[in-house]
mmCIF file of C-alpha atoms in Angstrom:
data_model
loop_
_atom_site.group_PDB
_atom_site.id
_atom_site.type_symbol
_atom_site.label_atom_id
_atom_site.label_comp_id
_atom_site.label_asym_id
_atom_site.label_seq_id
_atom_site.Cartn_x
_atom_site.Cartn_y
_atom_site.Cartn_z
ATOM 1 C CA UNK A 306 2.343 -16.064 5.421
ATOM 2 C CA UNK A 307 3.173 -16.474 1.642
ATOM 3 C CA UNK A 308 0.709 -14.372 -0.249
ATOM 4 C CA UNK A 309 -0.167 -14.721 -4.157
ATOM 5 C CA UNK A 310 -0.764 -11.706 -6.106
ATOM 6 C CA UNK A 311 -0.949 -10.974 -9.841
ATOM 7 C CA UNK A 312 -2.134 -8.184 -12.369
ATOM 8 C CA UNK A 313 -5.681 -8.288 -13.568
ATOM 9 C CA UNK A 314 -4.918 -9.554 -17.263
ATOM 10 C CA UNK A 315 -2.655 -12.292 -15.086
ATOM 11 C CA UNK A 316 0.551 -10.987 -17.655
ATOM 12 C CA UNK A 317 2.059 -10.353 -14.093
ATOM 13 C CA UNK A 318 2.482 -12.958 -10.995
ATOM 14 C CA UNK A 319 4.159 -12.523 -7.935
ATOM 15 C CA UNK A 320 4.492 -13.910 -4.657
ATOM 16 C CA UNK A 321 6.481 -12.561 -1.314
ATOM 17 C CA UNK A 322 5.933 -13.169 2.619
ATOM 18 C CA UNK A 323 4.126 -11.299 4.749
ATOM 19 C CA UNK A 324 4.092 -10.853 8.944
ATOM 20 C CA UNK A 325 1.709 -8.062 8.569
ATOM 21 C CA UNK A 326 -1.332 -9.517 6.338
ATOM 22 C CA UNK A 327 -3.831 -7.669 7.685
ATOM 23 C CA UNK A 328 -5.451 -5.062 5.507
ATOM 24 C CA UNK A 329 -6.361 -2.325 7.829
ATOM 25 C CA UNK A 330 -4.793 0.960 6.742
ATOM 26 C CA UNK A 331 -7.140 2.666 4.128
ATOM 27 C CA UNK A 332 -5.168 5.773 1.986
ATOM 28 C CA UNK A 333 -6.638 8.564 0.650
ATOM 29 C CA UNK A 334 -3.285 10.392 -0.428
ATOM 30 C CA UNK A 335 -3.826 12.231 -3.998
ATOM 31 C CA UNK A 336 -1.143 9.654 -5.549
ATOM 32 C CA UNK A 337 -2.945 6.382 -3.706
ATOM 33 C CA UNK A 338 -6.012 7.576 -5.058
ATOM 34 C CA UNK A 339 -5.373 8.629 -8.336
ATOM 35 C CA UNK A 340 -2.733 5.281 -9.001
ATOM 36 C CA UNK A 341 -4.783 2.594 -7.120
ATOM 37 C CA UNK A 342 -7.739 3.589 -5.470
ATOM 38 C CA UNK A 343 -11.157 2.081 -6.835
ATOM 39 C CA UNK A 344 -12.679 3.675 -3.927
ATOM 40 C CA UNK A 345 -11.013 6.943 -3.239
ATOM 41 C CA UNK A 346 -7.890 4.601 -1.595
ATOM 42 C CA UNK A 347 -5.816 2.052 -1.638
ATOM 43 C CA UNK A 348 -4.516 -0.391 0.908
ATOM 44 C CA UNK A 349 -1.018 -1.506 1.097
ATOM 45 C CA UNK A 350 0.405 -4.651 3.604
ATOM 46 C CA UNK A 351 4.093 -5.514 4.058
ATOM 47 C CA UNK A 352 5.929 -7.661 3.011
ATOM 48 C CA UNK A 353 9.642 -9.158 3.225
ATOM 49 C CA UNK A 354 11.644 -7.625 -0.324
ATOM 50 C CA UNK A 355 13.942 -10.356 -0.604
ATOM 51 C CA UNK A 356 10.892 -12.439 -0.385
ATOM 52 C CA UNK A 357 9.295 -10.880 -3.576
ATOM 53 C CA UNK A 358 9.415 -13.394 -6.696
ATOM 54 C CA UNK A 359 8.059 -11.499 -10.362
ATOM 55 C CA UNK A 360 7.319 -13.966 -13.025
ATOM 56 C CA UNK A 361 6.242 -11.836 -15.944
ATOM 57 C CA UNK A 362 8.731 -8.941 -15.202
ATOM 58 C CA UNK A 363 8.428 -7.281 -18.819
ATOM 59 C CA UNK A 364 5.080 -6.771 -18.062
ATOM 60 C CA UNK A 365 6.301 -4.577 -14.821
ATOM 61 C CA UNK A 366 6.618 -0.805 -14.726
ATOM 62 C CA UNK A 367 7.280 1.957 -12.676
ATOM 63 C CA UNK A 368 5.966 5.443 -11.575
ATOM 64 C CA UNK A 369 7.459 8.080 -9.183
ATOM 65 C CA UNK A 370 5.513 10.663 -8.239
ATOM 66 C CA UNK A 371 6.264 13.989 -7.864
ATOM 67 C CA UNK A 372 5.539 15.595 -3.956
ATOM 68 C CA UNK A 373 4.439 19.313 -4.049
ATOM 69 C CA UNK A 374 4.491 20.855 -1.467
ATOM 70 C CA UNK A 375 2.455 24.503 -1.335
ATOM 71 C CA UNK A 376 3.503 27.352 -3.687
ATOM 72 C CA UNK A 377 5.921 24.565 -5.319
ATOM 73 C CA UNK A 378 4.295 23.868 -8.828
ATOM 74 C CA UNK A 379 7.276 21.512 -9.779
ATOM 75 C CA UNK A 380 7.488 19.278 -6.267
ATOM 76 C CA UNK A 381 10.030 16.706 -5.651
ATOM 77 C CA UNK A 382 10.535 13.132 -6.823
ATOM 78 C CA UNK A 383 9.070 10.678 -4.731
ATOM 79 C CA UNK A 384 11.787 7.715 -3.797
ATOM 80 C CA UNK A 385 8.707 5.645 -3.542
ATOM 81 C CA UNK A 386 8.725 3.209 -6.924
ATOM 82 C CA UNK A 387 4.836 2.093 -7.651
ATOM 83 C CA UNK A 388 5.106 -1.022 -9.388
ATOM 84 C CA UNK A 389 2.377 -1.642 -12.040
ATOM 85 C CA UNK A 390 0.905 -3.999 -14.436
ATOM 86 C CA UNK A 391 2.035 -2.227 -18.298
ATOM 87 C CA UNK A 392 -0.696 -4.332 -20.047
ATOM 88 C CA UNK A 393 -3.889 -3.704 -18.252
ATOM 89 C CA UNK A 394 -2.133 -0.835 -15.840
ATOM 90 C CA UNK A 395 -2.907 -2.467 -12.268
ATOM 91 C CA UNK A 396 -1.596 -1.411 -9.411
ATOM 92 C CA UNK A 397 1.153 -4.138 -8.042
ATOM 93 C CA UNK A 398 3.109 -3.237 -4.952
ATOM 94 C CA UNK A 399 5.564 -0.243 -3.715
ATOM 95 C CA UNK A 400 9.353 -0.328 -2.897
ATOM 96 C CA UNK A 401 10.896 2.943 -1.245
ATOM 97 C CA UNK A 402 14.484 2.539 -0.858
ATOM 98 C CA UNK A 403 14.438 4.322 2.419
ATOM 99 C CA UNK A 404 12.835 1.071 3.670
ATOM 100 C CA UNK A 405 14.929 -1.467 1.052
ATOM 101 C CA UNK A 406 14.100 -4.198 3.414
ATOM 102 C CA UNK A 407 10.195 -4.154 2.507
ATOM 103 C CA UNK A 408 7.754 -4.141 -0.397
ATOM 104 C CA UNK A 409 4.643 -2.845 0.162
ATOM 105 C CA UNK A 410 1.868 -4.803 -2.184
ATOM 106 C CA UNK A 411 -1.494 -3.228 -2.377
ATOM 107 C CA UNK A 412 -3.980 -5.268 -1.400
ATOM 108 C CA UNK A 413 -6.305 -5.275 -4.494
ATOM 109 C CA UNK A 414 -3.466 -6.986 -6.163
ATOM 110 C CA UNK A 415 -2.956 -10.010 -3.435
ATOM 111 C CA UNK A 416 -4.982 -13.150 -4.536
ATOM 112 C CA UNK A 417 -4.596 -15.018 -1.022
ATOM 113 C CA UNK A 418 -7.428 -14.472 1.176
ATOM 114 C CA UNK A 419 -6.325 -12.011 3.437
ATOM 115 C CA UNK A 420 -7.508 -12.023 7.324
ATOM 116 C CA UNK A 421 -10.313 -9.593 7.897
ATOM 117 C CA UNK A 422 -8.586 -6.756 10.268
ATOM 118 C CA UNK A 423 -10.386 -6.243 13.380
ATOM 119 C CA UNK A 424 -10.046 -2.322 13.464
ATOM 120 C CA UNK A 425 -9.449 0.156 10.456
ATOM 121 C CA UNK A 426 -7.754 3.474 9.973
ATOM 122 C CA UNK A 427 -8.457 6.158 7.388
ATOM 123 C CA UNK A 428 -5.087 8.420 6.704
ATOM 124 C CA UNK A 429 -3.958 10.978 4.821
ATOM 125 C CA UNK A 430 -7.627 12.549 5.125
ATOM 126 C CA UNK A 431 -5.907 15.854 4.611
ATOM 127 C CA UNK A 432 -5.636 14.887 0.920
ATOM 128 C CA UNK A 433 -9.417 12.987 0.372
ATOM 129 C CA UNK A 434 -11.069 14.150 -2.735
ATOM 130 C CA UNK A 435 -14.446 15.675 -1.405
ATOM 131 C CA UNK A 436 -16.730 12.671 -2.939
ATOM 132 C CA UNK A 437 -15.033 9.852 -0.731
ATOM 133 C CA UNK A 438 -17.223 8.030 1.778
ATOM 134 C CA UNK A 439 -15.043 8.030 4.591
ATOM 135 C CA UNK A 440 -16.333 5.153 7.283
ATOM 136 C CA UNK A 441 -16.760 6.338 10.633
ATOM 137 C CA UNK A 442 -17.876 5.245 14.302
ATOM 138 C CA UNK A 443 -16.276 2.817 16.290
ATOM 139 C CA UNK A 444 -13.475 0.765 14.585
ATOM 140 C CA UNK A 445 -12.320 2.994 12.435
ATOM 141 C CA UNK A 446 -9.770 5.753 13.289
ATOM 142 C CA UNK A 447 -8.875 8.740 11.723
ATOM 143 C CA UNK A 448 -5.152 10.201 10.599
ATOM 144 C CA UNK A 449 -5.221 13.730 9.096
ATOM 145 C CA UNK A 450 -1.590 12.426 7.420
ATOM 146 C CA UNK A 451 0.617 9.285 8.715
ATOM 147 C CA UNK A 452 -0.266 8.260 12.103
ATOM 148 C CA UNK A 453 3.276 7.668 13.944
ATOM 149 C CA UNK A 454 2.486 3.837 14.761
ATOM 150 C CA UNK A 455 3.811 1.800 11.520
ATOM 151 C CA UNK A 456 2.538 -1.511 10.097
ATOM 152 C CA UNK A 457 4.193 -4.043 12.048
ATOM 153 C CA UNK A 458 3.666 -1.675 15.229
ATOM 154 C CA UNK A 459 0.085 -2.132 14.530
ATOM 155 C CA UNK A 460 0.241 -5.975 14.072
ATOM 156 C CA UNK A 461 2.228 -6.392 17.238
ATOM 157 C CA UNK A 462 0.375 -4.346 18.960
ATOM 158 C CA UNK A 463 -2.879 -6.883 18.615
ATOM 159 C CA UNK A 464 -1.238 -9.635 18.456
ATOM 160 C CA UNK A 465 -1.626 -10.226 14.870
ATOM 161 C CA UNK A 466 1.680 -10.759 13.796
ATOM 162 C CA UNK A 467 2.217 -14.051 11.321
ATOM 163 C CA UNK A 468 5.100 -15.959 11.284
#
């Protein structure tokens, strides 16, 4: 599925395929949250990197954040590159070269109707700020960090893999 996506002041476009459209993995990771997250999260799909076409690169900037772990006040760089709008600062996609074959775009920025997911999960709960409304009951499933099963897992899985 070719998805659409651009910035909010539109200075950045961008389009790349996806297999795995569904939004269904909710983030509540301090660096989601505090880079992307309107409501305490973000949500990021997959889609193919060599699929990824930027018109209004200039506009594009990255931010890698720093991982601390407890007791460590300076942390590590992330490899993780969050791609973002410079003009009006919106969140765009991620690119981690320890998966170079992907780009993960968040959701918010995708301008293609995405497919409603059928189930949800809430990760990284380990790391919610104490004011975020966390859905629970049935359909939604909770990850103190990553769960193990990975995007296209997931799509497979329920047979919701695009071509």
């Amino acid at each position: 599925m070719k998805l659409e996506g651009s910035c909010h002041c539109r200075a950045v476009r961008f389009t790349v395929v996806s297999h795995t459209p569904y939004p269904y993995m909710r983030c509540y990771c301090s660096i989601c949250r505090k880079t992307a997250g309107g409501g305490g999260f973000a949500i990021n799909i997959m889609g193919e990197a060599k699929t990824l076409s930027v018109r209004g690169k200039k506009h594009v900037s990255q931010f890698r954040a720093r991982i601390r772990a407890k007791g460590d006040a300076r942390g590590k760089l992330s490899p993780g590159r969050r791609h973002f709008c410079a003009k009006c600062g919106s969140a765009l996609w991620v690119w981690d070269p320890r998966w170079a074959d992907h780009v993960y775009p968040f959701a918010s920025a995708i301008d293609t109707p995405l497919p409603k997911a059928p189930e949800e999960q809430e990760i990284m709960l380990d790391y919610a700020a104490p004011w975020c409304a966390i859905p629970e009951g049935r359909g939604h499933t909770h990850f103190r960090e990553y769960p193990e099963e990975g995007i296209a897992d997931w799509h497979a899985k329920r047979g919701l893999k695009v071509r």
